[in-house]
Amino acid sequence: MSDGILSKAATMEIPISSNGDTSSLPEDDGLEQDLQQVMVSGPNLNETSIVSGGYGGTAEGIIPTGTIKGPGLHPPPPGPPPGGEEVVRGIAVEKFDIVKKWGINTYKCTKQLLSERFGRGSRTVDLELETQIELLRETKRKYESVLQLARALTAHLYSLVQTQHALGDAFADLSQKSPELQEEFGYNAETQKLLCKNGETLLGAVNFFVSSINTLVNKTMEDTLMTVKQYETARLEYDAYRTDLEELSMGPRDAGAVSRLDAAQSQFQSHKDKYEKLRADVAIKLKFLEENKIKVMHKQLLLFHNAISAYFAGNQQQLEQTLKQFNIKLKTPGTEKPSWLEEQ
């Protein structure tokens, strides 16, 4: 490989050593977790089974006792069609090559990871991108906490509305059966029914808030983080094959070494292209995610504020207007359970 290519690769790496400043880089989740990530994706083998004679083979060629009648024997089943052994052998060779390549790749990546962890190697770092990735992970954790609290609020509201509904029924029944307190029980029954209706309306708004945050966190953010994981794996592979190429470049230049160097150059270029593509994909997804997050949260936080404020102010008209503003329609009221929201 030419000196120009090596110098270009070197500009994209930061050495990991005792005197290097890596305080601005986010900590990984741990060596064991990283090793598990390297090992988890096994070789891509199809479901074709390899059958050979001996252990694990089929029962072809064995004459069952039920075929013996009288003095004669039925002929054994016909053998495999011509060319079958060649097909099986070809499948076996193909699978062996897949396993071999996977093993080599896993070895190189594990070696690179250990080298980085113990300060003997170097890793390619995009400081701006990795800062954005860490910020996304932190944002996701905080939004998950908000989601959990909002779900708890929904459960409490549901219980409150159920209790108010039952209390209103009890007051109405006592109003009919207590002439001396009919008026008092009556207006308490009406109050509880009104509170129950407002509670159902608020519950619809909060459920809409929960549904939207859940989609943002567990679908939109998670999709971006899946691409981030692919990018991080590609980064490790890129550095592993870059290190391998650099080591071969500093070795002897006999005929065998030149051949290995050419193969290493080809593999390095392939992993470099994969790494750069995924880096670009992550950058684009992070940009669109940030724009989408701001748009979604602006709407949802306004909805949540207006609905909560109107409910606790006892402003039924404003509460209903809030749901209309955000196109939230409740199911038919009067059911035993509080109404669940529907978005138009």
Short mmCIF file of C-alpha atoms in Angstrom, two decimals:
data_model
loop_
_atom_site.label_atom_id
_atom_site.label_comp_id
_atom_site.label_asym_id
_atom_site.label_seq_id
_atom_site.Cartn_x
_atom_site.Cartn_y
_atom_site.Cartn_z
CA MET A 1 0.00 0.00 0.00
CA SER A 2 1.22 3.47 -0.76
CA ASP A 3 2.38 5.89 1.93
CA GLY A 4 -0.45 8.28 0.96
CA ILE A 5 -3.18 5.84 1.94
CA LEU A 6 -1.54 5.02 5.27
CA SER A 7 -1.11 8.69 6.12
CA LYS A 8 -4.77 9.31 5.31
CA ALA A 9 -5.86 6.49 7.60
CA ALA A 10 -3.64 7.80 10.37
CA THR A 11 -5.39 11.18 10.36
CA MET A 12 -8.63 9.52 11.43
CA GLU A 13 -7.36 7.84 14.61
CA ILE A 14 -6.59 8.91 18.15
CA PRO A 15 -4.01 6.84 20.09
CA ILE A 16 -5.17 5.35 23.36
CA SER A 17 -2.24 5.65 25.76
CA SER A 18 -1.44 6.73 29.31
CA ASN A 19 -0.61 10.26 28.24
CA GLY A 20 -3.45 10.68 25.76
CA ASP A 21 -6.36 12.91 26.64
CA THR A 22 -9.53 10.85 26.26
CA SER A 23 -11.52 12.51 29.03
CA SER A 24 -13.93 14.02 26.52
CA LEU A 25 -14.86 10.62 25.13
CA PRO A 26 -17.86 8.75 26.56
CA GLU A 27 -17.10 5.57 28.54
CA ASP A 28 -18.19 2.27 27.00
CA ASP A 29 -20.58 0.02 28.89
CA GLY A 30 -17.81 -2.42 29.77
CA LEU A 31 -15.34 -4.85 28.26
CA GLU A 32 -17.56 -7.88 28.83
CA GLN A 33 -20.50 -6.23 27.08
CA ASP A 34 -18.31 -5.16 24.15
CA LEU A 35 -16.88 -8.67 23.77
CA GLN A 36 -20.40 -10.08 23.84
CA GLN A 37 -21.39 -7.66 21.06
CA VAL A 38 -18.41 -8.80 18.98
CA MET A 39 -19.25 -12.48 19.46
CA VAL A 40 -23.05 -12.31 19.26
CA SER A 41 -23.40 -12.21 15.47
CA GLY A 42 -22.37 -15.68 14.35
CA PRO A 43 -21.69 -16.85 10.82
CA ASN A 44 -24.55 -16.42 8.37
CA LEU A 45 -25.39 -20.05 7.62
CA ASN A 46 -28.53 -21.15 5.85
CA GLU A 47 -30.78 -23.93 7.07
CA THR A 48 -29.48 -26.58 4.65
CA SER A 49 -28.40 -29.64 6.61
CA ILE A 50 -25.35 -31.70 5.73
CA VAL A 51 -25.97 -35.43 5.83
CA SER A 52 -23.15 -37.90 5.65
CA GLY A 53 -22.70 -41.53 6.51
CA GLY A 54 -22.21 -42.49 10.13
CA TYR A 55 -23.22 -40.26 13.02
CA GLY A 56 -26.12 -37.93 12.34
CA GLY A 57 -27.01 -39.60 9.04
CA THR A 58 -30.38 -40.86 7.91
CA ALA A 59 -31.61 -44.43 8.16
CA GLU A 60 -31.16 -45.04 4.44
CA GLY A 61 -29.59 -48.40 3.72
CA ILE A 62 -30.98 -50.04 6.89
CA ILE A 63 -33.54 -52.75 6.17
CA PRO A 64 -36.44 -52.59 8.65
CA THR A 65 -37.54 -55.95 10.07
CA GLY A 66 -41.06 -55.39 8.80
CA THR A 67 -39.88 -55.85 5.22
CA ILE A 68 -38.80 -59.46 5.79
CA LYS A 69 -41.48 -61.81 4.50
CA GLY A 70 -40.90 -65.45 4.03
CA PRO A 71 -37.62 -66.63 2.64
CA GLY A 72 -36.96 -63.54 0.58
CA LEU A 73 -35.94 -59.94 1.40
CA HIS A 74 -37.13 -56.71 -0.15
CA PRO A 75 -34.36 -54.79 -1.87
CA PRO A 76 -33.00 -51.81 0.08
CA PRO A 77 -34.15 -48.30 -0.90
CA PRO A 78 -32.24 -46.74 -3.79
CA GLY A 79 -29.14 -44.71 -2.92
CA PRO A 80 -28.76 -40.96 -3.40
CA PRO A 81 -29.05 -39.67 -6.96
CA PRO A 82 -25.87 -39.24 -8.97
CA GLY A 83 -24.03 -36.07 -8.12
CA GLY A 84 -25.58 -35.83 -4.63
CA GLU A 85 -22.27 -36.26 -2.86
CA GLU A 86 -20.75 -33.42 -4.86
CA VAL A 87 -23.63 -31.11 -3.88
CA VAL A 88 -23.27 -32.01 -0.21
CA ARG A 89 -19.51 -31.52 -0.39
CA GLY A 90 -19.97 -28.12 -2.04
CA ILE A 91 -22.37 -27.00 0.70
CA ALA A 92 -19.96 -28.18 3.37
CA VAL A 93 -17.06 -26.25 1.82
CA GLU A 94 -19.19 -23.11 1.51
CA LYS A 95 -20.27 -23.26 5.15
CA PHE A 96 -16.73 -23.93 6.27
CA ASP A 97 -15.55 -20.81 4.45
CA ILE A 98 -18.29 -18.74 6.13
CA VAL A 99 -17.36 -20.02 9.57
CA LYS A 100 -13.66 -19.45 8.85
CA LYS A 101 -14.22 -15.84 7.76
CA TRP A 102 -16.43 -15.18 10.78
CA GLY A 103 -13.80 -16.64 13.09
CA ILE A 104 -11.01 -14.52 11.59
CA ASN A 105 -13.16 -11.38 11.79
CA THR A 106 -14.10 -12.11 15.40
CA TYR A 107 -10.47 -12.72 16.33
CA LYS A 108 -9.32 -9.46 14.74
CA CYS A 109 -12.09 -7.43 16.40
CA THR A 110 -11.51 -9.00 19.81
CA LYS A 111 -7.78 -8.33 19.50
CA GLN A 112 -8.47 -4.71 18.53
CA LEU A 113 -10.90 -4.22 21.40
CA LEU A 114 -8.48 -5.60 23.96
CA SER A 115 -5.68 -3.50 22.49
CA GLU A 116 -7.80 -0.35 22.88
CA ARG A 117 -8.84 -1.23 26.42
CA PHE A 118 -5.32 -1.83 27.64
CA GLY A 119 -3.88 1.28 25.98
CA ARG A 120 -1.73 -0.48 23.39
CA GLY A 121 -3.74 0.38 20.32
CA SER A 122 -5.58 3.26 18.70
CA ARG A 123 -9.19 3.84 17.73
CA THR A 124 -10.81 6.08 15.18
CA VAL A 125 -12.85 8.78 16.88
CA ASP A 126 -15.38 11.25 15.53
CA LEU A 127 -15.68 13.52 18.57
CA GLU A 128 -18.67 15.49 17.33
CA LEU A 129 -20.64 12.42 16.33
CA GLU A 130 -19.85 10.46 19.50
CA THR A 131 -20.86 13.44 21.64
CA GLN A 132 -24.21 13.54 19.84
CA ILE A 133 -24.66 9.78 20.34
CA GLU A 134 -23.99 10.02 24.07
CA LEU A 135 -26.41 12.95 24.29
CA LEU A 136 -29.08 10.85 22.57
CA ARG A 137 -28.59 7.98 25.02
CA GLU A 138 -28.88 10.38 27.96
CA THR A 139 -31.98 12.01 26.45
CA LYS A 140 -33.57 8.60 25.94
CA ARG A 141 -32.99 7.68 29.59
CA LYS A 142 -34.62 10.93 30.76
CA TYR A 143 -37.59 10.54 28.41
CA GLU A 144 -38.06 6.97 29.61
CA SER A 145 -38.34 8.35 33.15
CA VAL A 146 -40.96 10.89 32.02
CA LEU A 147 -42.84 8.11 30.24
CA GLN A 148 -42.87 5.96 33.36
CA LEU A 149 -44.19 8.83 35.49
CA ALA A 150 -46.84 9.72 32.91
CA ARG A 151 -48.05 6.11 32.88
CA ALA A 152 -48.24 6.18 36.68
CA LEU A 153 -50.31 9.38 36.46
CA THR A 154 -52.63 7.68 33.98
CA ALA A 155 -53.17 4.78 36.39
CA HIS A 156 -53.95 7.18 39.26
CA LEU A 157 -56.38 9.18 37.11
CA TYR A 158 -58.09 5.99 36.02
CA SER A 159 -58.59 4.93 39.65
CA LEU A 160 -59.84 8.41 40.57
CA VAL A 161 -62.41 8.45 37.77
CA GLN A 162 -63.61 4.97 38.67
CA THR A 163 -64.03 6.02 42.31
CA GLN A 164 -65.89 9.20 41.37
CA HIS A 165 -68.18 7.21 39.10
CA ALA A 166 -69.03 4.75 41.88
CA LEU A 167 -69.46 7.55 44.42
CA GLY A 168 -71.83 9.42 42.11
CA ASP A 169 -73.96 6.29 41.70
CA ALA A 170 -74.05 5.81 45.47
CA PHE A 171 -75.15 9.42 46.07
CA ALA A 172 -77.84 9.14 43.39
CA ASP A 173 -79.21 5.96 44.96
CA LEU A 174 -79.31 7.54 48.42
CA SER A 175 -81.01 10.62 47.01
CA GLN A 176 -83.90 8.42 45.87
CA LYS A 177 -84.14 6.57 49.19
CA SER A 178 -83.56 9.46 51.65
CA PRO A 179 -86.34 12.07 51.25
CA GLU A 180 -84.95 14.19 54.09
CA LEU A 181 -81.53 14.45 52.35
CA GLN A 182 -82.67 14.13 48.75
CA GLU A 183 -81.40 17.55 47.66
CA GLU A 184 -78.01 17.22 49.37
CA PHE A 185 -77.35 13.75 47.98
CA GLY A 186 -78.63 14.91 44.60
CA TYR A 187 -76.24 17.80 44.02
CA ASN A 188 -73.31 15.71 45.30
CA ALA A 189 -74.23 13.05 42.77
CA GLU A 190 -74.29 15.64 39.99
CA THR A 191 -70.91 17.03 41.11
CA GLN A 192 -69.28 13.59 41.03
CA LYS A 193 -70.72 12.87 37.58
CA LEU A 194 -69.31 16.16 36.27
CA LEU A 195 -65.91 15.42 37.82
CA CYS A 196 -66.03 11.95 36.31
CA LYS A 197 -66.71 13.38 32.85
CA ASN A 198 -63.87 15.89 33.17
CA GLY A 199 -61.62 13.14 34.44
CA GLU A 200 -62.35 11.02 31.38
CA THR A 201 -61.53 13.98 29.16
CA LEU A 202 -58.24 14.57 30.98
CA LEU A 203 -57.47 10.86 30.82
CA GLY A 204 -57.86 10.97 27.05
CA ALA A 205 -55.38 13.85 26.81
CA VAL A 206 -52.82 12.17 29.09
CA ASN A 207 -53.13 8.89 27.19
CA PHE A 208 -52.44 10.74 23.96
CA PHE A 209 -49.35 12.26 25.60
CA VAL A 210 -48.18 8.83 26.79
CA SER A 211 -48.74 7.23 23.38
CA SER A 212 -46.77 9.93 21.57
CA ILE A 213 -43.82 9.84 24.00
CA ASN A 214 -43.77 6.04 23.82
CA THR A 215 -43.53 6.18 20.02
CA LEU A 216 -40.75 8.76 20.18
CA VAL A 217 -38.70 6.81 22.74
CA ASN A 218 -39.26 3.16 21.83
CA LYS A 219 -39.56 3.46 18.06
CA THR A 220 -37.93 6.62 16.72
CA MET A 221 -35.02 6.87 19.17
CA GLU A 222 -34.55 3.11 19.30
CA ASP A 223 -34.35 2.90 15.51
CA THR A 224 -31.57 5.50 15.51
CA LEU A 225 -29.70 3.68 18.29
CA MET A 226 -29.86 0.43 16.29
CA THR A 227 -28.04 2.22 13.47
CA VAL A 228 -25.59 3.56 16.05
CA LYS A 229 -24.81 0.00 17.20
CA GLN A 230 -24.14 -1.02 13.60
CA TYR A 231 -21.88 2.01 13.23
CA GLU A 232 -19.93 1.17 16.39
CA THR A 233 -19.40 -2.41 15.21
CA ALA A 234 -18.24 -1.14 11.80
CA ARG A 235 -15.83 1.26 13.54
CA LEU A 236 -14.28 -1.60 15.50
CA GLU A 237 -13.92 -3.72 12.35
CA TYR A 238 -12.42 -0.81 10.43
CA ASP A 239 -9.79 -0.21 13.10
CA ALA A 240 -9.06 -3.94 13.39
CA TYR A 241 -8.34 -4.29 9.67
CA ARG A 242 -6.49 -0.97 9.61
CA THR A 243 -4.18 -2.22 12.37
CA ASP A 244 -3.71 -5.50 10.53
CA LEU A 245 -2.78 -3.66 7.34
CA GLU A 246 -0.32 -1.41 9.16
CA GLU A 247 1.41 -4.42 10.77
CA LEU A 248 1.72 -6.19 7.43
CA SER A 249 3.07 -3.02 5.79
CA MET A 250 5.96 -2.91 8.25
CA GLY A 251 6.90 -6.57 7.67
CA PRO A 252 9.12 -8.20 5.04
CA ARG A 253 8.22 -7.90 1.37
CA ASP A 254 8.65 -11.44 0.06
CA ALA A 255 6.24 -12.97 -2.46
CA GLY A 256 3.89 -14.36 0.21
CA ALA A 257 3.89 -11.12 2.16
CA VAL A 258 2.98 -9.08 -0.92
CA SER A 259 0.02 -11.36 -1.59
CA ARG A 260 -1.17 -11.07 2.03
CA LEU A 261 -0.70 -7.30 1.86
CA ASP A 262 -2.87 -7.02 -1.24
CA ALA A 263 -5.61 -9.08 0.44
CA ALA A 264 -5.38 -6.96 3.59
CA GLN A 265 -5.59 -3.78 1.53
CA SER A 266 -8.77 -5.03 -0.16
CA GLN A 267 -10.36 -6.03 3.18
CA PHE A 268 -9.38 -2.72 4.76
CA GLN A 269 -10.96 -0.74 1.93
CA SER A 270 -14.17 -2.76 2.19
CA HIS A 271 -14.48 -2.13 5.94
CA LYS A 272 -13.53 1.51 5.50
CA ASP A 273 -16.36 2.01 2.98
CA LYS A 274 -18.81 0.29 5.35
CA TYR A 275 -17.68 2.42 8.29
CA GLU A 276 -17.94 5.70 6.40
CA LYS A 277 -21.39 4.83 5.05
CA LEU A 278 -22.73 4.01 8.52
CA ARG A 279 -21.12 7.12 9.96
CA ALA A 280 -23.00 9.20 7.39
CA ASP A 281 -26.23 7.28 8.10
CA VAL A 282 -25.93 7.95 11.83
CA ALA A 283 -25.28 11.67 11.28
CA ILE A 284 -28.39 11.98 9.08
CA LYS A 285 -30.59 10.01 11.48
CA LEU A 286 -29.43 12.09 14.44
CA LYS A 287 -30.26 15.29 12.57
CA PHE A 288 -33.76 14.14 11.59
CA LEU A 289 -34.38 12.71 15.06
CA GLU A 290 -33.57 16.02 16.71
CA GLU A 291 -35.94 17.87 14.38
CA ASN A 292 -38.70 15.31 14.96
CA LYS A 293 -38.19 15.35 18.74
CA ILE A 294 -38.60 19.13 18.93
CA LYS A 295 -41.74 19.03 16.77
CA VAL A 296 -43.36 16.21 18.75
CA MET A 297 -42.47 17.55 22.20
CA HIS A 298 -43.60 21.09 21.39
CA LYS A 299 -47.07 19.75 20.62
CA GLN A 300 -47.24 17.23 23.46
CA LEU A 301 -46.00 19.57 26.20
CA LEU A 302 -48.50 22.22 25.14
CA LEU A 303 -51.30 19.64 25.20
CA PHE A 304 -50.26 18.32 28.61
CA HIS A 305 -50.02 21.80 30.14
CA ASN A 306 -53.35 23.04 28.79
CA ALA A 307 -55.26 19.89 29.75
CA ILE A 308 -53.87 19.68 33.29
CA SER A 309 -54.39 23.41 33.90
CA ALA A 310 -57.98 23.35 32.66
CA TYR A 311 -58.88 20.24 34.66
CA PHE A 312 -57.60 21.48 38.00
CA ALA A 313 -59.07 24.95 37.36
CA GLY A 314 -62.43 23.27 36.86
CA ASN A 315 -62.73 24.81 33.39
CA GLN A 316 -64.69 22.17 31.50
CA GLN A 317 -65.01 24.27 28.34
CA GLN A 318 -61.26 24.90 28.09
CA LEU A 319 -60.56 21.21 28.75
CA GLU A 320 -62.81 20.11 25.90
CA GLN A 321 -61.41 22.82 23.64
CA THR A 322 -57.89 21.50 24.28
CA LEU A 323 -58.83 18.05 22.96
CA LYS A 324 -60.43 19.61 19.88
CA GLN A 325 -57.32 21.70 19.28
CA PHE A 326 -55.15 18.56 19.13
CA ASN A 327 -57.68 16.45 17.21
CA ILE A 328 -58.26 14.02 20.08
CA LYS A 329 -61.68 12.35 20.07
CA LEU A 330 -62.96 10.22 22.92
CA LYS A 331 -65.08 7.14 22.49
CA THR A 332 -68.76 7.19 23.33
CA PRO A 333 -69.09 8.41 26.93
CA GLY A 334 -71.14 6.70 29.60
CA THR A 335 -69.28 3.41 29.47
CA GLU A 336 -68.27 1.71 32.69
CA LYS A 337 -64.59 2.35 32.08
CA PRO A 338 -63.04 5.73 31.26
CA SER A 339 -62.87 6.45 27.55
CA TRP A 340 -59.63 5.79 25.68
CA LEU A 341 -58.41 8.29 23.15
CA GLU A 342 -58.56 8.12 19.43
CA GLU A 343 -56.62 10.35 17.08
CA GLN A 344 -58.29 11.50 13.91
#
